[in-house]
Coordinates of N, CA and C in Angstrom, one line a residue:
Chain A
X300 N -9.6 -6.2 -11.6 CA -9.0 -7.4 -10.9 C -7.6 -7.0 -10.3
X301 N -7.2 -7.8 -9.4 CA -5.9 -7.5 -8.7 C -4.8 -7.9 -9.6
X302 N -3.8 -7.1 -9.7 CA -2.6 -7.5 -10.4 C -1.8 -8.6 -9.7
X303 N -1.6 -8.4 -8.4 CA -0.9 -9.4 -7.6 C -1.9 -10.2 -6.7
X304 N -1.7 -11.5 -6.7 CA -2.6 -12.3 -5.8 C -1.7 -13.1 -4.9
X305 N -1.9 -13.0 -3.6 CA -1.1 -13.8 -2.7 C -1.7 -15.1 -2.3
X306 N -0.9 -16.0 -2.0 CA -1.3 -17.4 -1.6 C -0.3 -17.9 -0.6
X307 N -0.7 -18.4 0.6 CA -2.1 -18.6 0.9 C -2.8 -17.3 1.4
X308 N -4.0 -17.2 1.7 CA -4.7 -16.1 2.2 C -4.4 -15.9 3.7
X309 N -4.2 -17.0 4.3 CA -3.9 -17.0 5.8 C -2.9 -18.1 6.1
X310 N -2.1 -17.9 7.1 CA -1.0 -18.8 7.5 C -0.8 -18.8 9.0
X311 N -0.8 -19.9 9.6 CA -0.6 -20.0 11.1 C 0.5 -20.9 11.4
X312 N 1.5 -20.4 12.1 CA 2.7 -21.2 12.3 C 3.2 -21.0 13.8
X313 N 4.1 -21.8 14.2 CA 4.7 -21.7 15.6 C 5.9 -20.8 15.5
X314 N 6.2 -20.1 16.6 CA 7.4 -19.3 16.7 C 8.6 -20.2 16.3
X315 N 9.5 -19.6 15.6 CA 10.7 -20.4 15.2 C 10.6 -21.1 13.9
X316 N 9.4 -21.3 13.4 CA 9.2 -21.9 12.1 C 9.4 -20.9 11.0
X317 N 9.6 -21.4 9.8 CA 9.6 -20.5 8.6 C 8.2 -20.3 8.0
X318 N 8.0 -19.1 7.5 CA 6.7 -18.8 6.8 C 7.0 -18.4 5.4
X319 N 6.3 -19.0 4.5 CA 6.5 -18.7 3.0 C 5.2 -18.3 2.4
X320 N 5.2 -17.3 1.7 CA 4.0 -16.8 1.0 C 4.3 -16.5 -0.4
X321 N 3.4 -16.7 -1.3 CA 3.6 -16.5 -2.8 C 2.8 -15.4 -3.3
X322 N 3.2 -14.8 -4.4 CA 2.5 -13.8 -5.1 C 2.6 -14.0 -6.6
X323 N 1.4 -14.0 -7.3 CA 1.4 -14.1 -8.7 C 0.9 -12.8 -9.3
X324 N 1.4 -12.5 -10.5 CA 0.9 -11.3 -11.1 C 0.7 -11.5 -12.6
X325 N 0.1 -10.6 -13.3 CA -0.3 -10.8 -14.7 C 0.5 -10.2 -15.8
X326 N 1.0 -8.9 -15.5 CA 1.6 -8.2 -16.6 C 3.1 -8.0 -16.3
X327 N 3.9 -7.7 -17.3 CA 5.3 -7.4 -17.0 C 5.5 -6.3 -16.0
X328 N 6.5 -6.4 -15.2 CA 6.7 -5.4 -14.1 C 8.1 -4.7 -14.2
X329 N 8.1 -3.6 -13.6 CA 9.4 -2.9 -13.4 C 10.1 -3.4 -12.1
X330 N 9.2 -3.6 -11.1 CA 9.7 -4.1 -9.8 C 8.5 -4.7 -9.0
X331 N 8.8 -5.5 -8.0 CA 7.8 -6.0 -7.1 C 8.2 -5.7 -5.7
X332 N 7.2 -5.3 -4.9 CA 7.6 -4.9 -3.5 C 6.7 -5.7 -2.5
X333 N 7.3 -5.9 -1.4 CA 6.6 -6.6 -0.3 C 6.4 -5.6 0.9
X334 N 5.2 -5.6 1.4 CA 4.9 -4.7 2.5 C 4.3 -5.5 3.7
X335 N 4.5 -5.0 4.9 CA 3.8 -5.6 6.1 C 2.8 -4.6 6.7
X336 N 1.7 -5.1 7.1 CA 0.7 -4.3 7.8 C 0.3 -4.9 9.1
X337 N 0.7 -4.3 10.2 CA 0.2 -4.7 11.5 C -1.2 -4.3 11.7
X338 N -1.9 -5.0 12.6 CA -3.3 -4.7 12.7 C -3.6 -3.2 13.1
X339 N -4.4 -2.5 12.4 CA -4.7 -1.1 12.7 C -3.7 -0.1 12.4
X340 N -2.7 -0.6 11.6 CA -1.5 0.4 11.3 C -1.4 0.5 9.7
X341 N -0.5 1.4 9.4 CA -0.2 1.6 7.9 C 0.7 0.5 7.4
X342 N 1.0 0.5 6.1 CA 1.9 -0.5 5.5 C 3.3 0.0 5.6
X343 N 4.2 -1.0 5.9 CA 5.6 -0.7 6.0 C 6.3 -1.4 4.9
X344 N 7.1 -0.7 4.2 CA 7.9 -1.3 3.0 C 9.0 -2.2 3.6
X345 N 9.0 -3.5 3.0 CA 10.0 -4.5 3.4 C 11.1 -4.6 2.4
X346 N 10.8 -5.0 1.2 CA 11.8 -5.3 0.2 C 11.3 -4.9 -1.1
X347 N 12.1 -4.4 -2.0 CA 11.8 -4.1 -3.4 C 12.8 -5.0 -4.2
X348 N 12.2 -5.7 -5.2 CA 13.1 -6.5 -6.1 C 12.8 -6.1 -7.5
X349 N 13.8 -5.8 -8.3 CA 13.6 -5.3 -9.6 C 13.5 -6.5 -10.6
X350 N 12.9 -6.2 -11.8 CA 12.6 -7.3 -12.7 C 13.9 -8.0 -13.2
X351 N 15.0 -7.4 -13.1 CA 16.3 -8.1 -13.5 C 17.0 -8.8 -12.3
X352 N 16.3 -8.8 -11.2 CA 16.9 -9.5 -10.0 C 16.1 -10.8 -9.7
X353 N 16.8 -11.8 -9.2 CA 16.1 -13.1 -8.9 C 15.9 -13.3 -7.4
X354 N 16.8 -12.7 -6.6 CA 16.7 -13.0 -5.2 C 17.2 -11.8 -4.4
X355 N 16.6 -11.6 -3.2 CA 17.1 -10.5 -2.4 C 16.9 -10.8 -0.9
X356 N 17.8 -10.4 -0.1 CA 17.7 -10.7 1.3 C 17.7 -9.4 2.1
X357 N 17.0 -9.5 3.3 CA 17.0 -8.4 4.2 C 16.8 -9.0 5.6
X358 N 17.8 -9.1 6.4 CA 17.7 -9.7 7.7 C 17.1 -11.1 7.6
X359 N 16.0 -11.4 8.2 CA 15.3 -12.7 8.1 C 14.4 -12.9 6.9
X360 N 14.4 -11.9 6.1 CA 13.5 -12.0 4.9 C 14.3 -12.4 3.7
X361 N 13.7 -13.2 2.9 CA 14.3 -13.6 1.6 C 13.1 -13.5 0.5
X362 N 13.4 -12.8 -0.5 CA 12.4 -12.6 -1.6 C 13.0 -13.2 -2.9
X363 N 12.2 -14.0 -3.6 CA 12.6 -14.4 -4.9 C 11.6 -13.9 -6.0
X364 N 12.1 -13.8 -7.2 CA 11.3 -13.4 -8.3 C 11.6 -14.2 -9.5
X365 N 10.5 -14.8 -10.1 CA 10.6 -15.6 -11.3 C 9.7 -14.9 -12.3
X366 N 10.3 -14.1 -13.2 CA 9.6 -13.3 -14.2 C 9.0 -14.2 -15.3
X367 N 9.6 -15.4 -15.5 CA 9.0 -16.3 -16.5 C 7.7 -16.9 -16.0
X368 N 7.6 -17.1 -14.7 CA 6.3 -17.6 -14.1 C 5.4 -16.5 -13.6
X369 N 5.9 -15.2 -13.6 CA 5.2 -14.1 -13.1 C 4.9 -14.4 -11.6
X370 N 5.9 -14.7 -10.8 CA 5.6 -15.0 -9.4 C 6.7 -14.6 -8.6
X371 N 6.4 -14.4 -7.3 CA 7.4 -14.0 -6.3 C 7.1 -14.7 -5.0
X372 N 8.1 -15.0 -4.2 CA 7.8 -15.5 -2.9 C 8.5 -14.7 -1.8
X373 N 7.9 -14.7 -0.6 CA 8.5 -14.1 0.6 C 8.7 -15.1 1.6
X374 N 9.9 -15.3 2.1 CA 10.2 -16.3 3.1 C 10.6 -15.5 4.4
X375 N 10.0 -15.8 5.5 CA 10.4 -15.2 6.8 C 11.0 -16.4 7.6
X376 N 12.3 -16.3 7.9 CA 12.9 -17.4 8.6 C 12.8 -17.2 10.1
X377 N 12.8 -18.3 10.9 CA 12.9 -18.2 12.3 C 11.8 -17.2 12.8
X378 N 10.6 -17.4 12.5 CA 9.6 -16.4 12.8 C 9.4 -16.1 14.3
X379 N 8.9 -14.9 14.6 CA 8.7 -14.5 15.9 C 7.3 -14.0 16.0
X380 N 6.7 -13.9 17.3 CA 5.4 -13.5 17.5 C 5.2 -12.1 16.9
X381 N 6.2 -11.3 16.9 CA 6.1 -9.9 16.4 C 5.9 -9.9 14.9
X382 N 6.2 -11.0 14.2 CA 6.0 -11.1 12.7 C 4.5 -11.2 12.4
X383 N 3.7 -11.4 13.4 CA 2.2 -11.5 13.1 C 1.7 -10.3 12.5
X384 N 1.2 -10.4 11.2 CA 0.8 -9.2 10.5 C 0.2 -9.7 9.1
X385 N -0.3 -8.8 8.3 CA -0.6 -9.1 6.9 C 0.5 -8.7 6.0
X386 N 0.8 -9.5 5.1 CA 1.9 -9.2 4.1 C 1.3 -9.1 2.7
X387 N 1.7 -8.0 2.1 CA 1.2 -7.7 0.8 C 2.3 -7.6 -0.3
X388 N 2.0 -8.2 -1.4 CA 2.9 -7.9 -2.5 C 2.3 -6.8 -3.4
X389 N 3.1 -6.0 -4.1 CA 2.6 -4.9 -4.9 C 3.5 -4.9 -6.1
X390 N 2.9 -4.6 -7.2 CA 3.7 -4.6 -8.5 C 3.7 -3.2 -9.1
X391 N 4.8 -2.8 -9.6 CA 5.0 -1.5 -10.3 C 5.2 -1.9 -11.7
X392 N 4.2 -1.6 -12.5 CA 4.2 -2.0 -13.9 C 3.9 -0.9 -14.8
X393 N 4.7 -0.8 -15.9 CA 4.5 0.3 -16.9 C 3.1 0.3 -17.4
X394 N 2.6 -0.9 -17.7 CA 1.2 -1.0 -18.2 C 0.2 -0.5 -17.3
X395 N 0.5 -0.4 -16.0 CA -0.4 0.1 -15.0 C -0.2 1.6 -14.7
X396 N 0.6 2.2 -15.6 CA 0.8 3.6 -15.4 C 1.8 3.9 -14.3
X397 N 2.7 3.0 -14.0 CA 3.7 3.1 -12.9 C 3.0 3.4 -11.6
X398 N 1.8 2.9 -11.3 CA 1.3 3.0 -10.0 C 1.4 1.6 -9.3
X399 N 1.5 1.6 -8.0 CA 1.7 0.4 -7.3 C 0.3 -0.3 -7.1
X400 N 0.3 -1.5 -7.6 CA -1.0 -2.3 -7.5 C -0.8 -3.4 -6.5
X401 N -1.7 -3.5 -5.5 CA -1.5 -4.5 -4.4 C -2.4 -5.7 -4.6
X402 N -1.9 -6.8 -4.0 CA -2.6 -8.0 -3.9 C -3.5 -8.0 -2.7
X403 N -4.2 -9.1 -2.4 CA -5.1 -9.1 -1.3 C -4.5 -9.4 0.1
X404 N -3.2 -9.8 0.0 CA -2.5 -10.0 1.3 C -2.6 -11.4 1.8
X405 N -1.6 -11.8 2.6 CA -1.5 -13.0 3.4 C -1.5 -12.7 4.8
X406 N -2.5 -13.2 5.6 CA -2.5 -12.9 7.0 C -1.7 -14.0 7.7
X407 N -0.6 -13.6 8.4 CA 0.3 -14.5 9.1 C 0.1 -14.4 10.6
X408 N -0.1 -15.5 11.2 CA -0.2 -15.6 12.7 C 0.9 -16.4 13.2
X409 N 1.7 -15.9 14.0 CA 2.9 -16.6 14.6 C 2.5 -16.8 16.1
X410 N 2.3 -18.1 16.4 CA 1.9 -18.5 17.8 C 3.2 -18.7 18.7
X411 N 3.1 -18.1 19.8 CA 4.3 -18.2 20.7 C 4.4 -19.6 21.3
Chain B
X66 N 8.7 13.9 13.8 CA 9.5 12.9 13.2 C 8.7 12.0 12.2
X67 N 7.4 12.0 12.3 CA 6.6 11.1 11.5 C 6.8 11.5 10.0
X68 N 7.0 10.5 9.2 CA 7.3 10.8 7.8 C 6.1 11.2 7.0
X69 N 5.0 10.4 7.1 CA 3.8 10.7 6.4 C 2.7 10.7 7.5
X70 N 2.1 11.8 7.7 CA 1.1 11.9 8.8 C -0.3 12.3 8.2
X71 N -1.3 11.6 8.7 CA -2.6 11.8 8.3 C -3.5 12.2 9.5
X72 N -4.4 13.1 9.2 CA -5.4 13.5 10.2 C -6.8 13.6 9.6
X73 N -7.8 13.2 10.3 CA -7.7 12.6 11.6 C -7.5 11.1 11.5
X74 N -7.2 10.4 12.6 CA -7.0 9.0 12.6 C -8.3 8.2 12.5
X75 N -9.3 8.8 13.2 CA -10.7 8.2 13.1 C -11.7 9.3 12.8
X76 N -12.7 8.9 12.0 CA -13.7 9.9 11.6 C -15.0 9.1 11.5
X77 N -15.9 9.5 12.4 CA -17.3 8.9 12.3 C -18.2 10.1 12.0
X78 N -19.0 9.8 11.0 CA -19.9 10.9 10.5 C -21.2 10.3 9.9
X79 N -22.1 11.2 9.7 CA -23.4 10.7 9.2 C -23.4 10.8 7.7
X80 N -24.3 10.0 7.1 CA -24.5 10.0 5.7 C -24.9 11.4 5.2
X81 N -24.4 11.8 4.1 CA -24.7 13.1 3.5 C -23.8 14.2 3.9
X82 N -23.0 14.0 5.0 CA -22.0 15.0 5.4 C -20.9 15.1 4.4
X83 N -20.2 16.3 4.5 CA -18.9 16.5 3.8 C -17.8 16.5 4.8
X84 N -16.7 15.8 4.4 CA -15.5 15.7 5.4 C -14.2 15.7 4.6
X85 N -13.2 16.1 5.3 CA -11.8 16.2 4.7 C -10.8 15.4 5.5
X86 N -9.9 14.8 4.8 CA -8.8 14.1 5.4 C -7.5 14.8 4.9
X87 N -6.6 15.0 5.9 CA -5.4 15.8 5.5 C -4.1 14.8 5.5
X88 N -3.2 15.1 4.7 CA -1.9 14.3 4.7 C -0.8 15.2 4.4
X89 N 0.3 15.0 5.2 CA 1.5 15.7 5.0 C 2.7 14.8 5.0
X90 N 3.7 15.0 4.2 CA 4.9 14.2 4.2 C 6.1 15.1 4.3
X91 N 7.1 14.7 5.2 CA 8.3 15.5 5.4 C 9.5 14.8 4.8
X92 N 9.3 14.0 3.8 CA 10.4 13.2 3.2 C 11.0 13.9 2.0
X93 N 10.4 15.0 1.5 CA 10.8 15.6 0.3 C 10.5 14.8 -1.0
X94 N 9.5 13.9 -0.8 CA 9.1 13.1 -2.0 C 8.3 13.9 -3.0
X95 N 8.4 13.5 -4.3 CA 7.7 14.3 -5.3 C 6.2 13.8 -5.5
X96 N 6.0 12.6 -5.2 CA 4.7 12.0 -5.5 C 4.0 11.5 -4.2
X97 N 2.7 11.8 -4.2 CA 1.8 11.4 -3.1 C 0.6 10.7 -3.7
X98 N 0.0 9.9 -2.8 CA -1.1 9.0 -3.2 C -2.2 8.9 -2.2
X99 N -3.4 8.6 -2.6 CA -4.5 8.2 -1.7 C -4.9 6.8 -2.1
X100 N -4.9 5.9 -1.1 CA -5.4 4.5 -1.3 C -6.6 4.3 -0.4
X101 N -7.4 3.4 -0.8 CA -8.6 3.0 0.0 C -8.5 1.5 0.3
X102 N -8.6 1.2 1.6 CA -8.5 -0.3 2.0 C -9.9 -0.6 2.5
X103 N -10.5 -1.6 1.9 CA -11.9 -2.0 2.2 C -11.8 -3.0 3.4
X104 N -13.0 -3.5 3.8 CA -13.1 -4.4 4.9 C -12.4 -5.7 4.7
X105 N -12.2 -6.1 3.4 CA -11.5 -7.3 3.1 C -10.0 -7.1 3.0
X106 N -9.5 -5.9 3.3 CA -8.1 -5.6 3.3 C -7.6 -5.3 1.9
X107 N -8.4 -5.3 0.8 CA -7.9 -4.9 -0.5 C -7.6 -3.4 -0.6
X108 N -6.4 -3.1 -1.1 CA -6.0 -1.8 -1.2 C -6.1 -1.3 -2.7
X109 N -6.8 -0.2 -2.9 CA -7.0 0.3 -4.2 C -6.6 1.7 -4.3
X110 N -5.8 2.0 -5.4 CA -5.3 3.4 -5.5 C -6.5 4.3 -6.0
X111 N -6.6 5.5 -5.5 CA -7.6 6.4 -5.8 C -7.0 7.6 -6.7
X112 N -6.0 8.2 -6.1 CA -5.4 9.4 -6.8 C -3.9 9.4 -6.6
X113 N -3.2 10.1 -7.5 CA -1.8 10.3 -7.3 C -1.4 11.7 -7.8
X114 N -0.6 12.4 -7.1 CA -0.1 13.7 -7.5 C 1.4 13.7 -7.6
X115 N 1.9 14.3 -8.6 CA 3.4 14.4 -8.7 C 3.7 15.9 -8.7
X116 N 4.3 16.4 -7.7 CA 4.7 17.8 -7.7 C 3.4 18.7 -7.9
X117 N 2.4 18.4 -7.2 CA 1.1 19.2 -7.2 C 0.3 18.9 -8.4
X118 N 0.7 18.1 -9.3 CA 0.0 17.8 -10.6 C -0.7 16.4 -10.5
X119 N -2.0 16.4 -10.8 CA -2.7 15.1 -10.8 C -2.2 14.2 -11.9
X120 N -1.8 13.0 -11.5 CA -1.3 12.1 -12.6 C -2.1 10.8 -12.6
X121 N -2.7 10.4 -11.5 CA -3.5 9.2 -11.5 C -4.9 9.6 -10.9
X122 N -5.9 9.2 -11.7 CA -7.3 9.5 -11.2 C -8.1 8.3 -11.6
X123 N -8.1 7.3 -10.6 CA -8.8 6.1 -10.9 C -10.3 6.3 -10.9
X124 N -11.1 5.3 -11.3 CA -12.5 5.4 -11.3 C -13.1 5.6 -9.9
X125 N -13.2 6.8 -9.5 CA -13.7 7.2 -8.2 C -14.8 8.2 -8.4
X126 N -15.9 8.1 -7.6 CA -17.0 9.0 -7.7 C -16.5 10.5 -7.6
X127 N -17.2 11.3 -8.3 CA -16.9 12.8 -8.3 C -17.0 13.4 -6.9
X128 N -17.6 12.7 -6.0 CA -17.8 13.2 -4.7 C -16.4 13.3 -4.0
X129 N -15.4 12.5 -4.5 CA -14.1 12.6 -3.9 C -13.2 13.6 -4.7
X130 N -12.7 14.5 -4.0 CA -11.8 15.5 -4.7 C -10.5 15.7 -3.9
X131 N -9.4 15.4 -4.6 CA -8.1 15.6 -3.9 C -7.7 17.0 -4.2
X132 N -6.8 17.5 -3.3 CA -6.2 18.8 -3.5 C -4.8 18.8 -3.0
X133 N -3.8 19.3 -3.8 CA -2.5 19.3 -3.4 C -2.0 20.7 -3.4
X134 N -2.0 21.4 -2.3 CA -1.5 22.8 -2.3 C 0.0 23.0 -2.5
X135 N 0.7 22.0 -2.1 CA 2.2 21.9 -2.4 C 2.6 20.5 -2.4
X136 N 3.8 20.2 -2.8 CA 4.2 18.8 -3.0 C 4.3 18.0 -1.7
X137 N 4.2 18.7 -0.5 CA 4.3 18.0 0.8 C 2.9 17.7 1.3
X138 N 1.9 18.2 0.7 CA 0.5 18.0 1.2 C -0.4 17.5 0.2
X139 N -1.3 16.6 0.6 CA -2.3 16.0 -0.3 C -3.5 15.8 0.6
X140 N -4.6 16.5 0.3 CA -5.8 16.4 1.1 C -6.9 15.7 0.2
X141 N -7.8 15.1 0.9 CA -8.9 14.4 0.3 C -10.2 14.9 0.9
X142 N -11.1 15.5 0.0 CA -12.4 16.0 0.4 C -13.4 15.1 -0.1
X143 N -14.4 14.7 0.7 CA -15.4 13.8 0.3 C -16.8 14.5 0.5
X144 N -17.6 14.7 -0.5 CA -18.9 15.3 -0.4 C -20.0 14.2 -0.3
X145 N -21.1 14.6 0.4 CA -22.3 13.7 0.4 C -21.9 12.3 0.8
X146 N -21.3 12.1 1.9 CA -20.8 10.7 2.3 C -21.9 9.7 2.3
X147 N -21.5 8.5 1.8 CA -22.4 7.3 1.7 C -21.9 6.2 2.6
X148 N -22.8 5.3 2.9 CA -22.4 4.1 3.8 C -21.2 3.4 3.2
X149 N -21.2 3.3 1.8 CA -20.1 2.5 1.2 C -18.8 3.2 1.2
X150 N -18.7 4.4 1.6 CA -17.4 5.1 1.7 C -16.7 4.7 3.0
X151 N -17.3 3.9 3.9 CA -16.6 3.5 5.1 C -15.5 2.6 4.7
X152 N -14.3 2.9 5.2 CA -13.1 2.2 4.8 C -11.9 2.9 5.6
X153 N -10.7 2.3 5.4 CA -9.5 3.0 5.9 C -8.9 3.6 4.7
X154 N -8.6 4.9 4.8 CA -7.9 5.7 3.7 C -6.5 5.9 4.1
X155 N -5.6 5.5 3.2 CA -4.2 5.7 3.4 C -3.6 6.7 2.5
X156 N -2.7 7.5 3.0 CA -1.9 8.4 2.2 C -0.5 7.8 2.1
X157 N 0.1 8.0 1.0 CA 1.5 7.5 0.8 C 2.3 8.5 0.0
X158 N 3.6 8.3 0.1 CA 4.5 9.1 -0.8 C 5.6 8.3 -1.3
X159 N 6.2 8.7 -2.4 CA 7.3 8.0 -3.0 C 8.2 8.9 -3.8
X160 N 9.4 8.4 -4.1 CA 10.3 9.2 -4.9 C 11.0 8.3 -5.9
X161 N 11.1 8.7 -7.1 CA 11.9 7.9 -8.1 C 13.2 8.6 -8.3
X162 N 14.3 7.8 -8.1 CA 15.6 8.4 -8.3 C 16.1 7.9 -9.7
X163 N 16.3 8.8 -10.6 CA 16.7 8.4 -11.9 C 15.7 7.4 -12.5
X164 N 14.5 7.6 -12.3 CA 13.4 6.7 -12.8 C 13.2 5.4 -12.1
X165 N 14.0 5.2 -11.0 CA 13.9 3.9 -10.3 C 13.1 4.2 -9.0
X166 N 12.0 3.4 -8.9 CA 11.1 3.4 -7.7 C 11.8 2.9 -6.5
X167 N 11.6 3.5 -5.3 CA 12.3 3.0 -4.1 C 11.4 2.5 -3.0
X168 N 10.1 2.4 -3.3 CA 9.2 2.0 -2.3 C 8.4 3.1 -1.7
X169 N 7.2 2.8 -1.3 CA 6.3 3.9 -0.8 C 6.4 3.9 0.7
X170 N 6.2 5.1 1.2 CA 6.0 5.3 2.7 C 4.6 5.7 2.9
X171 N 3.9 4.9 3.8 CA 2.5 5.1 4.1 C 2.3 5.8 5.4
X172 N 1.2 6.5 5.4 CA 0.7 7.0 6.7 C 0.0 5.9 7.5
X173 N -0.5 6.3 8.7 CA -1.1 5.2 9.5 C -2.5 5.0 9.3
X174 N -3.1 5.8 8.3 CA -4.5 5.6 7.9 C -5.5 6.4 8.6
X175 N -6.6 6.6 8.0 CA -7.8 7.3 8.6 C -8.9 6.3 8.4
X176 N -9.5 5.9 9.6 CA -10.6 5.0 9.5 C -11.9 5.8 9.5
X177 N -12.5 5.8 8.3 CA -13.8 6.5 8.1 C -15.0 5.6 8.3
X178 N -15.9 6.0 9.2 CA -17.1 5.2 9.4 C -18.3 6.1 9.1
X179 N -19.1 5.7 8.2 CA -20.3 6.5 7.8 C -21.5 5.8 8.4
X180 N -22.3 6.5 9.2 CA -23.4 5.9 9.9 C -24.8 6.5 9.4

């Protein structure tokens, strides 16, 4: 079974709106990472948040982590058509042998 | 300039054939991985090598055999290809600094189609 599961599975918004997606996981983690995958391309690392951190920012991206609820969220502010992609959360957990385990992704469509 | 490069980008082959996918990284990372992404976009780790040593070997058929000639290269050989092997295979690399993971760098993928 997947360690991380994203919600929603798909999201459609207008350019300029914010997009929020959530990730839940099952076991204690060292860190949680978010990746973007454009259609037909490889994954690109966006942000890594460690288990002792609660919030991190990178440009228009904001990631939060709640270890008590075993969940994380990714917020993209002022979305652009170029943000259209699939977004994956991935957990690095000691119990998983320090390998990165991915969720199923959220497909985001930003309409111009 | 490409950090993690995979070849070929596309591979169409018949059932029963043997094929290889190659991966090279120029980032100086110690660890390399093979991931498989299925048609529903789920990514699953297959293998991981750290400095040429196999450290992760998930439940993958014996027909899949990774080889790491040096820490910059990780190849994947697949024997007796089956229809179910059709997927996109991603190579990735990473480096832990003082035990702290910094994120993976992925290649652009190899789309394997078995007919």
